[in-house]
PDB file of C-alpha atoms in Angstrom:
ATOM      1  CA  MET A   1     -54.946  58.882  56.192  1.00 46.00           C
ATOM      2  CA  LEU A   2     -53.554  57.508  53.864  1.00 42.00           C
ATOM      3  CA  LEU A   3     -50.169  59.676  53.655  1.00 42.00           C
ATOM      4  CA  GLN A   4     -50.088  59.010  57.667  1.00 45.00           C
ATOM      5  CA  VAL A   5     -49.810  55.312  56.611  1.00 42.00           C
ATOM      6  CA  PHE A   6     -46.924  55.568  54.209  1.00 45.00           C
ATOM      7  CA  LEU A   7     -45.376  58.027  57.545  1.00 50.00           C
ATOM      8  CA  ALA A   8     -46.099  55.214  59.600  1.00 68.00           C
ATOM      9  CA  SER A   9     -43.802  52.349  57.517  1.00 76.00           C
ATOM     10  CA  LEU A  10     -41.280  53.100  55.300  1.00 84.00           C
ATOM     11  CA  THR A  11     -37.985  51.141  53.461  1.00 88.00           C
ATOM     12  CA  MET A  12     -34.900  52.616  55.805  1.00 86.00           C
ATOM     13  CA  ALA A  13     -31.332  52.076  54.603  1.00 88.00           C
ATOM     14  CA  THR A  14     -29.262  50.793  57.961  1.00 89.00           C
ATOM     15  CA  GLY A  15     -26.284  52.800  57.386  1.00 89.00           C
ATOM     16  CA  THR A  16     -27.483  56.249  57.549  1.00 88.00           C
ATOM     17  CA  GLY A  17     -29.981  57.650  61.232  1.00 88.00           C
ATOM     18  CA  PRO A  18     -30.995  56.321  64.354  1.00 91.00           C
ATOM     19  CA  MET A  19     -30.775  53.391  62.921  1.00 91.00           C
ATOM     20  CA  HIS A  20     -26.605  53.074  61.997  1.00 94.00           C
ATOM     21  CA  ALA A  21     -25.915  54.872  65.211  1.00 95.00           C
ATOM     22  CA  ALA A  22     -27.864  51.667  67.107  1.00 96.00           C
ATOM     23  CA  LEU A  23     -26.319  49.196  65.021  1.00 95.00           C
ATOM     24  CA  GLU A  24     -22.620  50.923  66.061  1.00 95.00           C
ATOM     25  CA  ALA A  25     -23.393  50.766  69.809  1.00 96.00           C
ATOM     26  CA  THR A  26     -23.786  46.667  69.263  1.00 95.00           C
ATOM     27  CA  GLU A  27     -20.745  46.633  67.490  1.00 94.00           C
ATOM     28  CA  ALA A  28     -18.047  46.543  70.497  1.00 94.00           C
ATOM     29  CA  PRO A  29     -13.899  45.887  70.486  1.00 94.00           C
ATOM     30  CA  GLU A  30     -13.469  42.852  70.181  1.00 93.00           C
ATOM     31  CA  THR A  31     -10.970  43.209  73.077  1.00 95.00           C
ATOM     32  CA  LEU A  32     -13.939  44.360  75.650  1.00 96.00           C
ATOM     33  CA  ARG A  33     -14.607  41.080  77.847  1.00 97.00           C
ATOM     34  CA  ALA A  34     -17.490  40.833  80.522  1.00 97.00           C
ATOM     35  CA  ALA A  35     -17.406  39.210  84.003  1.00 98.00           C
ATOM     36  CA  PHE A  36     -21.327  38.419  85.012  1.00 98.00           C
ATOM     37  CA  THR A  37     -23.355  36.750  87.017  1.00 98.00           C
ATOM     38  CA  VAL A  38     -26.439  34.463  84.438  1.00 98.00           C
ATOM     39  CA  GLU A  39     -29.844  32.863  86.118  1.00 98.00           C
ATOM     40  CA  LEU A  40     -30.686  30.133  83.525  1.00 98.00           C
ATOM     41  CA  SER A  41     -34.043  28.803  84.391  1.00 97.00           C
ATOM     42  CA  SER A  42     -36.858  26.754  83.099  1.00 95.00           C
ATOM     43  CA  ARG A  43     -40.464  25.587  83.968  1.00 93.00           C
ATOM     44  CA  SER A  44     -38.992  22.495  86.259  1.00 95.00           C
ATOM     45  CA  ALA A  45     -35.316  23.590  87.341  1.00 97.00           C
ATOM     46  CA  ARG A  46     -33.034  27.182  88.156  1.00 97.00           C
ATOM     47  CA  GLN A  47     -29.428  27.547  87.452  1.00 98.00           C
ATOM     48  CA  VAL A  48     -27.198  30.628  88.511  1.00 98.00           C
ATOM     49  CA  TYR A  49     -23.473  30.869  87.008  1.00 98.00           C
ATOM     50  CA  ALA A  50     -20.629  33.080  87.174  1.00 98.00           C
ATOM     51  CA  PHE A  51     -17.798  34.073  84.478  1.00 98.00           C
ATOM     52  CA  ASP A  52     -15.196  35.996  85.050  1.00 98.00           C
ATOM     53  CA  PRO A  53     -12.520  35.333  81.765  1.00 97.00           C
ATOM     54  CA  ARG A  54      -9.910  37.361  84.762  1.00 96.00           C
ATOM     55  CA  GLU A  55     -10.257  33.817  87.219  1.00 96.00           C
ATOM     56  CA  PRO A  56      -7.148  31.044  85.911  1.00 94.00           C
ATOM     57  CA  ARG A  57      -8.750  28.930  83.208  1.00 90.00           C
ATOM     58  CA  GLY A  58     -10.666  25.667  84.401  1.00 89.00           C
ATOM     59  CA  GLN A  59     -11.912  28.513  87.564  1.00 95.00           C
ATOM     60  CA  ARG A  60     -13.667  31.575  84.953  1.00 97.00           C
ATOM     61  CA  TRP A  61     -17.158  29.524  85.162  1.00 98.00           C
ATOM     62  CA  THR A  62     -18.590  28.751  88.408  1.00 97.00           C
ATOM     63  CA  LEU A  63     -22.184  26.901  89.753  1.00 97.00           C
ATOM     64  CA  VAL A  64     -23.651  29.660  92.179  1.00 98.00           C
ATOM     65  CA  SER A  65     -26.853  27.570  92.804  1.00 97.00           C
ATOM     66  CA  ARG A  66     -28.934  24.419  91.572  1.00 96.00           C
ATOM     67  CA  GLN A  67     -32.493  24.514  91.891  1.00 97.00           C
ATOM     68  CA  GLY A  68     -34.438  21.138  90.390  1.00 96.00           C
ATOM     69  CA  HIS A  69     -33.420  19.225  87.718  1.00 94.00           C
ATOM     70  CA  ASP A  70     -33.471  19.855  83.826  1.00 94.00           C
ATOM     71  CA  GLU A  71     -31.251  17.963  81.088  1.00 93.00           C
ATOM     72  CA  GLU A  72     -32.034  20.296  78.692  1.00 91.00           C
ATOM     73  CA  LEU A  73     -30.600  22.867  80.980  1.00 94.00           C
ATOM     74  CA  ASP A  74     -27.872  21.707  81.668  1.00 95.00           C
ATOM     75  CA  ALA A  75     -27.008  20.615  78.295  1.00 94.00           C
ATOM     76  CA  VAL A  76     -27.661  24.595  77.603  1.00 94.00           C
ATOM     77  CA  ALA A  77     -24.798  25.398  80.195  1.00 96.00           C
ATOM     78  CA  ALA A  78     -22.514  23.045  80.037  1.00 96.00           C
ATOM     79  CA  ASN A  79     -22.599  24.585  76.338  1.00 95.00           C
ATOM     80  CA  TRP A  80     -21.910  28.133  76.964  1.00 96.00           C
ATOM     81  CA  ALA A  81     -19.206  27.018  79.411  1.00 96.00           C
ATOM     82  CA  SER A  82     -17.217  25.480  76.416  1.00 95.00           C
ATOM     83  CA  GLU A  83     -17.199  28.214  74.003  1.00 95.00           C
ATOM     84  CA  ALA A  84     -13.236  29.905  74.221  1.00 93.00           C
ATOM     85  CA  ALA A  85     -15.090  33.505  75.650  1.00 95.00           C
ATOM     86  CA  PRO A  86     -18.604  32.429  77.148  1.00 97.00           C
ATOM     87  CA  ASP A  87     -19.042  36.249  77.331  1.00 97.00           C
ATOM     88  CA  GLY A  88     -19.001  36.829  73.836  1.00 95.00           C
ATOM     89  CA  ARG A  89     -22.631  36.139  73.536  1.00 94.00           C
ATOM     90  CA  LEU A  90     -23.473  39.511  75.660  1.00 96.00           C
ATOM     91  CA  PHE A  91     -22.512  41.119  72.418  1.00 94.00           C
ATOM     92  CA  PRO A  92     -24.237  41.148  68.970  1.00 89.00           C
ATOM     93  CA  ASP A  93     -21.500  42.181  67.386  1.00 80.00           C
ATOM     94  CA  ASP A  94     -22.904  40.194  63.655  1.00 85.00           C
ATOM     95  CA  LEU A  95     -25.996  42.153  63.871  1.00 90.00           C
ATOM     96  CA  ARG A  96     -25.765  44.508  60.995  1.00 90.00           C
ATOM     97  CA  ALA A  97     -24.726  41.462  58.916  1.00 87.00           C
ATOM     98  CA  CYS A  98     -28.579  39.816  59.928  1.00 87.00           C
ATOM     99  CA  LEU A  99     -30.307  43.210  59.413  1.00 88.00           C
ATOM    100  CA  GLY A 100     -28.681  43.520  55.093  1.00 86.00           C
ATOM    101  CA  GLN A 101     -28.926  47.093  53.972  1.00 89.00           C
ATOM    102  CA  THR A 102     -32.109  48.106  54.149  1.00 90.00           C
ATOM    103  CA  VAL A 103     -35.247  46.711  56.850  1.00 90.00           C
ATOM    104  CA  GLN A 104     -39.137  47.707  56.997  1.00 91.00           C
ATOM    105  CA  VAL A 105     -39.494  50.472  59.976  1.00 93.00           C
ATOM    106  CA  ASN A 106     -42.919  51.147  61.926  1.00 92.00           C
ATOM    107  CA  THR A 107     -42.397  54.714  62.870  1.00 89.00           C
ATOM    108  CA  GLU A 108     -45.075  55.037  64.847  1.00 83.00           C
ATOM    109  CA  GLY A 109     -45.361  54.317  68.738  1.00 84.00           C
ATOM    110  CA  HIS A 110     -42.067  55.795  71.330  1.00 88.00           C
ATOM    111  CA  ALA A 111     -39.995  52.412  69.506  1.00 92.00           C
ATOM    112  CA  TRP A 112     -39.696  52.000  65.830  1.00 94.00           C
ATOM    113  CA  ARG A 113     -40.771  48.584  64.934  1.00 94.00           C
ATOM    114  CA  VAL A 114     -37.990  47.427  62.896  1.00 94.00           C
ATOM    115  CA  GLY A 115     -38.866  43.822  60.359  1.00 92.00           C
ATOM    116  CA  PHE A 116     -35.689  42.589  58.367  1.00 88.00           C
ATOM    117  CA  ARG A 117     -35.064  39.301  56.924  1.00 83.00           C
ATOM    118  CA  HIS A 118     -32.215  37.071  58.987  1.00 82.00           C
ATOM    119  CA  HIS A 119     -29.417  37.667  56.378  1.00 78.00           C
ATOM    120  CA  PRO A 120     -26.546  34.382  57.666  1.00 73.00           C
ATOM    121  CA  ASN A 121     -22.891  35.245  57.471  1.00 71.00           C
ATOM    122  CA  TYR A 122     -20.200  34.066  58.752  1.00 65.00           C
ATOM    123  CA  ASN A 123     -21.237  31.877  62.443  1.00 67.00           C
ATOM    124  CA  ASP A 124     -24.159  30.226  61.705  1.00 69.00           C
ATOM    125  CA  ASN A 125     -25.517  26.757  61.709  1.00 71.00           C
ATOM    126  CA  GLU A 126     -27.102  24.922  59.466  1.00 75.00           C
ATOM    127  CA  PHE A 127     -29.776  25.428  61.198  1.00 71.00           C
ATOM    128  CA  ASP A 128     -30.023  29.413  61.465  1.00 71.00           C
ATOM    129  CA  ARG A 129     -29.526  29.326  57.957  1.00 76.00           C
ATOM    130  CA  TRP A 130     -32.666  27.471  57.255  1.00 76.00           C
ATOM    131  CA  ALA A 131     -34.453  29.126  60.083  1.00 75.00           C
ATOM    132  CA  ALA A 132     -33.499  32.699  58.120  1.00 75.00           C
ATOM    133  CA  GLU A 133     -35.982  31.051  55.510  1.00 80.00           C
ATOM    134  CA  ARG A 134     -39.320  30.491  57.794  1.00 84.00           C
ATOM    135  CA  LEU A 135     -38.257  32.717  60.724  1.00 87.00           C
ATOM    136  CA  GLN A 136     -40.322  36.512  60.786  1.00 90.00           C
ATOM    137  CA  ALA A 137     -37.601  39.174  62.216  1.00 92.00           C
ATOM    138  CA  ASN A 138     -38.108  42.327  64.401  1.00 94.00           C
ATOM    139  CA  ALA A 139     -36.476  43.950  66.113  1.00 95.00           C
ATOM    140  CA  LEU A 140     -36.986  47.417  68.692  1.00 96.00           C
ATOM    141  CA  LEU A 141     -35.579  50.871  68.399  1.00 96.00           C
ATOM    142  CA  ASP A 142     -35.084  53.649  70.677  1.00 96.00           C
ATOM    143  CA  PRO A 143     -35.064  56.165  67.732  1.00 94.00           C
ATOM    144  CA  VAL A 144     -34.219  59.191  70.069  1.00 94.00           C
ATOM    145  CA  GLY A 145     -31.713  57.305  72.471  1.00 95.00           C
ATOM    146  CA  GLU A 146     -30.386  55.776  69.298  1.00 96.00           C
ATOM    147  CA  ARG A 147     -30.139  51.972  71.037  1.00 97.00           C
ATOM    148  CA  PHE A 148     -31.932  48.173  69.628  1.00 97.00           C
ATOM    149  CA  LEU A 149     -34.200  47.444  72.967  1.00 97.00           C
ATOM    150  CA  GLN A 150     -34.692  44.301  71.728  1.00 97.00           C
ATOM    151  CA  ILE A 151     -34.684  41.774  68.903  1.00 96.00           C
ATOM    152  CA  ASP A 152     -37.474  38.412  68.551  1.00 96.00           C
ATOM    153  CA  TYR A 153     -37.728  35.866  65.874  1.00 93.00           C
ATOM    154  CA  THR A 154     -41.174  33.956  65.822  1.00 93.00           C
ATOM    155  CA  LEU A 155     -42.684  31.689  63.435  1.00 91.00           C
ATOM    156  CA  PRO A 156     -45.498  32.585  61.942  1.00 90.00           C
ATOM    157  CA  LYS A 157     -46.827  28.712  61.172  1.00 89.00           C
ATOM    158  CA  ALA A 158     -46.070  25.109  61.083  1.00 89.00           C
ATOM    159  CA  VAL A 159     -43.006  23.921  58.822  1.00 86.00           C
ATOM    160  CA  ASN A 160     -40.842  21.266  58.036  1.00 85.00           C
ATOM    161  CA  GLY A 161     -38.168  20.727  60.183  1.00 76.00           C
ATOM    162  CA  PRO A 162     -34.740  20.284  58.002  1.00 73.00           C
ATOM    163  CA  SER A 163     -34.350  16.375  59.529  1.00 72.00           C
ATOM    164  CA  GLY A 164     -37.515  15.320  59.412  1.00 74.00           C
ATOM    165  CA  GLY A 165     -40.525  16.335  61.743  1.00 81.00           C
ATOM    166  CA  LYS A 166     -42.465  19.363  62.201  1.00 87.00           C
ATOM    167  CA  LEU A 167     -41.296  23.053  63.859  1.00 87.00           C
ATOM    168  CA  THR A 168     -45.020  24.171  65.566  1.00 90.00           C
ATOM    169  CA  LYS A 169     -43.811  26.899  67.422  1.00 91.00           C
ATOM    170  CA  TYR A 170     -40.480  28.981  67.387  1.00 91.00           C
ATOM    171  CA  ASN A 171     -40.550  32.068  69.118  1.00 94.00           C
ATOM    172  CA  GLN A 172     -36.688  33.403  70.513  1.00 94.00           C
ATOM    173  CA  SER A 173     -36.655  37.108  71.590  1.00 96.00           C
ATOM    174  CA  TYR A 174     -33.140  39.175  72.952  1.00 96.00           C
ATOM    175  CA  ILE A 175     -33.460  41.504  75.506  1.00 97.00           C
ATOM    176  CA  LEU A 176     -30.855  44.746  74.715  1.00 98.00           C
ATOM    177  CA  SER A 177     -29.508  46.788  77.325  1.00 97.00           C
ATOM    178  CA  THR A 178     -26.765  49.573  77.596  1.00 96.00           C
ATOM    179  CA  GLU A 179     -23.605  49.467  79.268  1.00 94.00           C
ATOM    180  CA  PRO A 180     -23.558  53.260  81.160  1.00 89.00           C
ATOM    181  CA  ARG A 181     -19.598  53.408  80.911  1.00 90.00           C
ATOM    182  CA  TRP A 182     -18.674  52.877  76.589  1.00 92.00           C
ATOM    183  CA  GLY A 183     -22.101  53.155  75.731  1.00 94.00           C
ATOM    184  CA  PHE A 184     -22.079  49.558  74.477  1.00 96.00           C
ATOM    185  CA  SER A 185     -25.120  47.849  73.304  1.00 97.00           C
ATOM    186  CA  TYR A 186     -25.009  44.280  75.194  1.00 97.00           C
ATOM    187  CA  VAL A 187     -27.868  41.362  75.995  1.00 97.00           C
ATOM    188  CA  SER A 188     -28.633  41.441  79.211  1.00 97.00           C
ATOM    189  CA  GLY A 189     -31.218  37.982  78.676  1.00 97.00           C
ATOM    190  CA  PHE A 190     -33.280  35.455  76.453  1.00 96.00           C
ATOM    191  CA  THR A 191     -35.520  33.374  76.009  1.00 96.00           C
ATOM    192  CA  ILE A 192     -36.786  30.710  73.537  1.00 94.00           C
ATOM    193  CA  ASP A 193     -39.763  28.313  73.456  1.00 94.00           C
ATOM    194  CA  LEU A 194     -39.995  26.112  70.912  1.00 90.00           C
ATOM    195  CA  GLU A 195     -41.945  23.314  69.898  1.00 90.00           C
ATOM    196  CA  ALA A 196     -41.772  20.099  67.704  1.00 87.00           C
ATOM    197  CA  ARG A 197     -43.564  16.790  66.552  1.00 87.00           C
ATOM    198  CA  ALA A 198     -41.650  13.988  65.042  1.00 81.00           C
ATOM    199  CA  ALA A 199     -42.260   9.968  65.337  1.00 76.00           C
ATOM    200  CA  PHE A 200     -45.170  10.324  67.542  1.00 77.00           C
ATOM    201  CA  ARG A 201     -42.967  12.611  70.300  1.00 82.00           C
ATOM    202  CA  ARG A 202     -43.557  16.017  71.032  1.00 85.00           C
ATOM    203  CA  ILE A 203     -40.566  18.067  72.298  1.00 83.00           C
ATOM    204  CA  THR A 204     -40.618  20.975  73.209  1.00 86.00           C
ATOM    205  CA  ARG A 205     -37.380  23.501  74.837  1.00 88.00           C
ATOM    206  CA  SER A 206     -38.463  26.397  77.308  1.00 93.00           C
ATOM    207  CA  TYR A 207     -35.741  28.642  78.864  1.00 96.00           C
ATOM    208  CA  ARG A 208     -34.468  32.197  79.635  1.00 97.00           C
ATOM    209  CA  ALA A 209     -31.526  33.833  80.132  1.00 97.00           C
ATOM    210  CA  GLU A 210     -30.967  36.864  83.232  1.00 98.00           C
ATOM    211  CA  VAL A 211     -28.220  38.392  83.033  1.00 97.00           C
ATOM    212  CA  THR A 212     -27.377  40.641  86.730  1.00 94.00           C
ATOM    213  CA  GLY A 213     -24.040  41.364  88.109  1.00 94.00           C
ATOM    214  CA  ILE A 214     -21.940  42.762  84.699  1.00 96.00           C
ATOM    215  CA  GLU A 215     -18.265  44.505  84.659  1.00 97.00           C
ATOM    216  CA  PHE A 216     -17.241  45.289  81.374  1.00 97.00           C
ATOM    217  CA  PHE A 217     -13.264  45.617  80.797  1.00 96.00           C
ATOM    218  CA  PHE A 218     -10.294  45.832  78.709  1.00 96.00           C
ATOM    219  CA  ALA A 219      -8.569  42.542  77.544  1.00 95.00           C
ATOM    220  CA  SER A 220      -5.378  45.147  79.275  1.00 95.00           C
ATOM    221  CA  PRO A 221      -4.437  48.334  79.936  1.00 93.00           C
ATOM    222  CA  GLU A 222      -2.815  48.861  76.664  1.00 96.00           C
ATOM    223  CA  ALA A 223      -6.273  47.656  75.057  1.00 94.00           C
ATOM    224  CA  GLU A 224      -7.923  50.850  76.345  1.00 93.00           C
ATOM    225  CA  ARG A 225      -4.839  53.349  75.694  1.00 93.00           C
ATOM    226  CA  ALA A 226      -5.925  51.605  71.821  1.00 92.00           C
ATOM    227  CA  TYR A 227      -9.121  52.214  71.646  1.00 92.00           C
ATOM    228  CA  LEU A 228      -9.404  55.700  73.446  1.00 90.00           C
ATOM    229  CA  ASP A 229      -6.892  56.950  71.429  1.00 87.00           C
ATOM    230  CA  GLN A 230      -8.719  55.179  68.124  1.00 87.00           C
ATOM    231  CA  GLN A 231     -11.901  56.599  69.539  1.00 83.00           C
ATOM    232  CA  ALA A 232     -10.003  60.091  69.750  1.00 82.00           C
ATOM    233  CA  GLY A 233      -8.638  60.801  66.425  1.00 76.00           C
ATOM    234  CA  MET A 234     -11.943  59.781  64.940  1.00 70.00           C
ATOM    235  CA  ILE A 235     -13.181  62.777  66.848  1.00 60.00           C
ATOM    236  CA  GLU A 236     -10.627  64.583  65.420  1.00 57.00           C
ATOM    237  CA  VAL A 237     -11.501  63.920  62.042  1.00 50.00           C
ATOM    238  CA  SER A 238     -15.159  64.584  62.275  1.00 47.00           C
ATOM    239  CA  LEU A 239     -14.299  68.207  63.670  1.00 43.00           C
ATOM    240  CA  PRO A 240     -14.330  71.004  60.872  1.00 45.00           C
ATOM    241  CA  THR A 241     -11.429  72.749  60.403  1.00 39.00           C
ATOM    242  CA  GLY A 242     -10.966  75.643  62.762  1.00 39.00           C
ATOM    243  CA  PHE A 243     -13.237  74.091  65.504  1.00 36.00           C
ATOM    244  CA  GLY A 244     -12.468  75.732  68.746  1.00 37.00           C
ATOM    245  CA  ALA A 245     -10.176  78.552  67.605  1.00 33.00           C
ATOM    246  CA  PRO A 246     -11.041  81.304  69.626  1.00 31.00           C
ATOM    247  CA  LEU A 247     -13.377  84.725  68.437  1.00 31.00           C
ATOM    248  CA  ARG A 248     -12.499  87.531  66.324  1.00 26.00           C
TER     249      ARG A 248
END
């Protein structure tokens, strides 16, 4: 029984096996772009936006429909739209840096549960660095398909906030899917649910995003050819000498 417990929970290097393959799938080339529709929703509002980087600047992010009213949701959409490449949020290319070199893995069930401490990296802000020390992070990994399915961040107990007040609840989840042509992982949805108390006020933020109608493509035909040539070169290097030679 004790041996079974040890086998179910073990420390694993992120640079080997299905873990490495799953991380590679999150590392799409910078020239890969995406057009998509995203539905942002909260308890009081629903907003749908479409983004296409092939459209002229100023027309790439457009409002499709709006129901209800939520200033917080308006701010989320405006912040996303203001980014130079809003589709960049769909590519979790910094996940390898966040996980670090080793993780704790529970291998029970069809999906492995990967526990890790979020390692801050170059694109994390001050709050991200503060949160990394206090949040529990877990990922679900399909060891057969070698793809991550979900990333969760949870606050195990209430803590004092970085600017005063108290953060009493924090749950954030990212849903990952696999695009069919190239096999890369992308964020197809995320949710956030937090609660904080400060100066006799209760502050809540709760919304979700669901990405649909997504189309992946390279920034140019030249970029696609360069990626294909790179992949072909990697395959040639990995093949053993004499592969494909006729039998004698």
